PDB file of C-alpha atoms in Angstrom:
ATOM      1  CA  MET A   1     107.453  49.278  42.839  1.00 62.00           C
ATOM      2  CA  ALA A   2     104.894  48.443  45.490  1.00 72.00           C
ATOM      3  CA  LYS A   3     102.141  50.998  45.987  1.00 89.00           C
ATOM      4  CA  PHE A   4     101.861  51.997  49.625  1.00 94.00           C
ATOM      5  CA  SER A   5      99.025  53.930  51.214  1.00 94.00           C
ATOM      6  CA  VAL A   6      99.106  56.327  54.147  1.00 95.00           C
ATOM      7  CA  TYR A   7      97.800  53.428  56.240  1.00 95.00           C
ATOM      8  CA  ASP A   8     101.070  51.550  55.618  1.00 95.00           C
ATOM      9  CA  CYS A   9     102.902  54.376  57.416  1.00 96.00           C
ATOM     10  CA  THR A  10     102.955  53.908  61.169  1.00 96.00           C
ATOM     11  CA  ILE A  11     104.368  55.147  64.442  1.00 96.00           C
ATOM     12  CA  ILE A  12     107.274  53.013  65.657  1.00 94.00           C
ATOM     13  CA  GLU A  13     108.105  52.938  69.349  1.00 92.00           C
ATOM     14  CA  LEU A  14     111.844  53.238  69.915  1.00 92.00           C
ATOM     15  CA  ASP A  15     113.555  51.583  72.855  1.00 86.00           C
ATOM     16  CA  LYS A  16     113.439  53.909  75.842  1.00 86.00           C
ATOM     17  CA  HIS A  17     115.792  53.331  78.731  1.00 86.00           C
ATOM     18  CA  HIS A  18     115.222  55.423  81.852  1.00 80.00           C
ATOM     19  CA  SER A  19     117.431  56.284  84.788  1.00 76.00           C
ATOM     20  CA  ASP A  20     116.048  58.427  87.603  1.00 77.00           C
ATOM     21  CA  ARG A  21     119.408  60.136  87.974  1.00 78.00           C
ATOM     22  CA  LYS A  22     120.607  60.330  84.404  1.00 82.00           C
ATOM     23  CA  GLY A  23     117.566  60.873  82.168  1.00 88.00           C
ATOM     24  CA  ASN A  24     116.486  58.808  79.168  1.00 89.00           C
ATOM     25  CA  ILE A  25     118.155  57.274  76.160  1.00 89.00           C
ATOM     26  CA  SER A  26     116.549  55.840  73.028  1.00 89.00           C
ATOM     27  CA  VAL A  27     118.431  53.542  70.693  1.00 87.00           C
ATOM     28  CA  VAL A  28     118.043  53.008  66.946  1.00 89.00           C
ATOM     29  CA  GLN A  29     119.744  49.982  65.362  1.00 86.00           C
ATOM     30  CA  ASN A  30     119.821  49.100  61.676  1.00 87.00           C
ATOM     31  CA  GLY A  31     117.383  46.382  60.682  1.00 79.00           C
ATOM     32  CA  ASP A  32     116.272  45.931  64.296  1.00 85.00           C
ATOM     33  CA  THR A  33     114.635  49.097  65.589  1.00 86.00           C
ATOM     34  CA  VAL A  34     113.801  50.335  62.084  1.00 89.00           C
ATOM     35  CA  PRO A  35     112.805  48.060  59.182  1.00 90.00           C
ATOM     36  CA  PHE A  36     115.656  49.324  56.970  1.00 94.00           C
ATOM     37  CA  ASP A  37     119.362  50.056  57.217  1.00 94.00           C
ATOM     38  CA  VAL A  38     119.975  53.743  57.914  1.00 95.00           C
ATOM     39  CA  LYS A  39     122.281  55.252  55.285  1.00 96.00           C
ATOM     40  CA  ARG A  40     121.673  58.932  56.031  1.00 96.00           C
ATOM     41  CA  VAL A  41     120.643  61.038  59.021  1.00 96.00           C
ATOM     42  CA  TYR A  42     119.704  64.706  58.890  1.00 96.00           C
ATOM     43  CA  TYR A  43     117.755  67.096  61.060  1.00 96.00           C
ATOM     44  CA  LEU A  44     115.712  70.252  60.683  1.00 96.00           C
ATOM     45  CA  TYR A  45     115.797  72.951  63.343  1.00 96.00           C
ATOM     46  CA  ASP A  46     115.156  76.677  63.799  1.00 95.00           C
ATOM     47  CA  VAL A  47     112.162  76.437  61.455  1.00 93.00           C
ATOM     48  CA  PRO A  48     110.475  79.869  61.705  1.00 88.00           C
ATOM     49  CA  GLY A  49     106.934  79.982  63.075  1.00 82.00           C
ATOM     50  CA  GLY A  50     104.302  79.466  60.399  1.00 86.00           C
ATOM     51  CA  GLU A  51     106.741  77.865  57.945  1.00 86.00           C
ATOM     52  CA  SER A  52     106.445  74.364  56.520  1.00 90.00           C
ATOM     53  CA  ARG A  53     108.956  71.854  55.200  1.00 93.00           C
ATOM     54  CA  GLY A  54     108.796  68.718  53.113  1.00 92.00           C
ATOM     55  CA  ALA A  55     106.321  69.136  50.260  1.00 94.00           C
ATOM     56  CA  HIS A  56     107.748  66.202  48.331  1.00 97.00           C
ATOM     57  CA  ALA A  57     107.693  62.434  47.943  1.00 97.00           C
ATOM     58  CA  HIS A  58     110.404  59.848  47.362  1.00 97.00           C
ATOM     59  CA  LYS A  59     110.283  57.144  44.724  1.00 97.00           C
ATOM     60  CA  GLU A  60     112.387  54.557  46.612  1.00 96.00           C
ATOM     61  CA  LEU A  61     113.460  56.066  49.946  1.00 97.00           C
ATOM     62  CA  SER A  62     111.985  55.053  53.309  1.00 97.00           C
ATOM     63  CA  GLN A  63     112.240  57.352  56.325  1.00 97.00           C
ATOM     64  CA  LEU A  64     111.789  57.379  60.059  1.00 97.00           C
ATOM     65  CA  ILE A  65     110.846  60.902  61.187  1.00 98.00           C
ATOM     66  CA  VAL A  66     111.419  61.699  64.871  1.00 97.00           C
ATOM     67  CA  ALA A  67     110.649  64.803  66.940  1.00 97.00           C
ATOM     68  CA  ALA A  68     113.991  64.818  68.772  1.00 96.00           C
ATOM     69  CA  SER A  69     112.796  67.952  70.573  1.00 96.00           C
ATOM     70  CA  GLY A  70     109.547  69.917  70.574  1.00 96.00           C
ATOM     71  CA  SER A  71     106.711  69.025  68.233  1.00 96.00           C
ATOM     72  CA  PHE A  72     105.471  69.309  64.658  1.00 97.00           C
ATOM     73  CA  ARG A  73     102.794  67.830  62.401  1.00 97.00           C
ATOM     74  CA  VAL A  74     103.445  65.491  59.479  1.00 98.00           C
ATOM     75  CA  THR A  75     100.692  65.148  56.878  1.00 98.00           C
ATOM     76  CA  LEU A  76     101.002  62.156  54.570  1.00 98.00           C
ATOM     77  CA  ASP A  77      99.203  61.883  51.238  1.00 97.00           C
ATOM     78  CA  ASP A  78      98.998  58.859  48.943  1.00 97.00           C
ATOM     79  CA  GLY A  79      97.062  60.673  46.221  1.00 95.00           C
ATOM     80  CA  ASN A  80      93.713  59.475  47.571  1.00 95.00           C
ATOM     81  CA  VAL A  81      93.854  59.842  51.347  1.00 96.00           C
ATOM     82  CA  LYS A  82      95.606  62.268  53.682  1.00 97.00           C
ATOM     83  CA  ARG A  83      96.596  61.334  57.222  1.00 97.00           C
ATOM     84  CA  SER A  84      98.192  63.616  59.831  1.00 98.00           C
ATOM     85  CA  PHE A  85     100.419  62.771  62.791  1.00 98.00           C
ATOM     86  CA  THR A  86     101.615  65.075  65.540  1.00 98.00           C
ATOM     87  CA  LEU A  87     105.105  64.043  66.579  1.00 98.00           C
ATOM     88  CA  ASN A  88     106.130  65.183  70.064  1.00 97.00           C
ATOM     89  CA  ARG A  89     107.888  62.257  71.746  1.00 96.00           C
ATOM     90  CA  PRO A  90     111.578  61.555  71.074  1.00 95.00           C
ATOM     91  CA  TYR A  91     111.034  57.819  71.626  1.00 95.00           C
ATOM     92  CA  GLN A  92     108.566  57.550  68.728  1.00 96.00           C
ATOM     93  CA  GLY A  93     109.168  57.810  65.009  1.00 96.00           C
ATOM     94  CA  LEU A  94     106.882  57.963  61.997  1.00 98.00           C
ATOM     95  CA  TYR A  95     107.806  55.308  59.444  1.00 97.00           C
ATOM     96  CA  VAL A  96     107.135  56.744  55.966  1.00 98.00           C
ATOM     97  CA  LYS A  97     107.260  54.316  53.074  1.00 97.00           C
ATOM     98  CA  PRO A  98     108.222  55.200  49.478  1.00 97.00           C
ATOM     99  CA  GLY A  99     105.747  56.928  47.186  1.00 97.00           C
ATOM    100  CA  ILE A 100     104.042  58.976  49.907  1.00 98.00           C
ATOM    101  CA  TRP A 101     103.858  62.778  49.758  1.00 98.00           C
ATOM    102  CA  ARG A 102     104.747  64.492  53.038  1.00 97.00           C
ATOM    103  CA  ASP A 103     104.267  67.984  54.447  1.00 97.00           C
ATOM    104  CA  LEU A 104     105.699  69.083  57.806  1.00 97.00           C
ATOM    105  CA  ASP A 105     104.281  72.114  59.606  1.00 96.00           C
ATOM    106  CA  ASP A 106     103.150  73.537  62.941  1.00 96.00           C
ATOM    107  CA  PHE A 107     106.689  73.446  64.377  1.00 96.00           C
ATOM    108  CA  SER A 108     106.923  74.400  68.041  1.00 95.00           C
ATOM    109  CA  SER A 109     109.621  76.773  69.223  1.00 94.00           C
ATOM    110  CA  GLY A 110     112.868  74.819  69.522  1.00 94.00           C
ATOM    111  CA  ALA A 111     111.584  71.819  67.570  1.00 96.00           C
ATOM    112  CA  VAL A 112     114.175  69.462  66.093  1.00 97.00           C
ATOM    113  CA  CYS A 113     113.021  67.040  63.383  1.00 97.00           C
ATOM    114  CA  MET A 114     115.471  64.171  62.940  1.00 97.00           C
ATOM    115  CA  VAL A 115     115.122  62.001  59.840  1.00 97.00           C
ATOM    116  CA  LEU A 116     116.692  58.576  59.379  1.00 97.00           C
ATOM    117  CA  ALA A 117     116.744  57.623  55.707  1.00 97.00           C
ATOM    118  CA  SER A 118     117.188  54.295  53.938  1.00 96.00           C
ATOM    119  CA  GLU A 119     119.351  55.769  51.173  1.00 97.00           C
ATOM    120  CA  LYS A 120     121.970  58.453  50.624  1.00 97.00           C
ATOM    121  CA  TYR A 121     120.822  61.710  49.039  1.00 96.00           C
ATOM    122  CA  ASP A 122     119.780  61.289  45.406  1.00 97.00           C
ATOM    123  CA  ALA A 123     118.062  64.244  43.718  1.00 96.00           C
ATOM    124  CA  ASN A 124     116.504  61.840  41.170  1.00 97.00           C
ATOM    125  CA  ASP A 125     114.565  60.087  43.937  1.00 97.00           C
ATOM    126  CA  TYR A 126     112.597  63.250  44.808  1.00 97.00           C
ATOM    127  CA  ILE A 127     109.205  64.217  43.405  1.00 97.00           C
ATOM    128  CA  ARG A 128     108.783  67.911  44.228  1.00 97.00           C
ATOM    129  CA  ASP A 129     105.777  68.746  42.060  1.00 97.00           C
ATOM    130  CA  TYR A 130     102.397  67.554  43.350  1.00 97.00           C
ATOM    131  CA  ASP A 131     100.907  67.009  39.864  1.00 96.00           C
ATOM    132  CA  GLU A 132     103.959  64.923  38.942  1.00 96.00           C
ATOM    133  CA  PHE A 133     103.423  62.955  42.169  1.00 96.00           C
ATOM    134  CA  ILE A 134      99.816  62.182  41.172  1.00 95.00           C
ATOM    135  CA  GLU A 135     101.032  60.949  37.780  1.00 95.00           C
ATOM    136  CA  PHE A 136     103.699  58.837  39.497  1.00 94.00           C
ATOM    137  CA  ARG A 137     101.038  57.217  41.670  1.00 93.00           C
ATOM    138  CA  LYS A 138      99.104  56.168  38.541  1.00 87.00           C
ATOM    139  CA  ILE A 139     102.034  54.169  37.132  1.00 73.00           C
TER     140      ILE A 139
END
C-alpha cells in the first residue's frame, strides 16, 4: 500500500452552478469530480456541541468529506504531521486518502457532514486505536 501524508489530502472544488432565481447546485460524478468511484454515501448531523466524531483511519478507503450545511473542523494525522481544515462551503470537499487518521470536531449548530466513500462499509478496513494506527504506518 502506498504511504500517503497529510499533504496528499487536499480540498477539491466541486462544480457550482448558480441561478439568481433558483439557488445553487453542485454536482459530483464518479471518476470525474472525485478521483474514485463513489460506492457509499453517509452523513452526520445533529452532532451535540462539544462532541467529536471520526477518531479512526482506513486502510484502503478514500473519502471526500463535505460540509453540506454549517461548518466543522477536520484534523488529519499521518503519524508524523497533523493538518487541520475548516469545512464550511458545500461546493468544496476534503479528499482524504487511505492510511490517514481523522478527527472531526467544532461542529456548528445545524452542521451536516456528508461523506462520499470509495468502498462499501467494511469493519476490517477501520483502525480505531491510535497506537494500532501508528504501528500500521510503520509497515
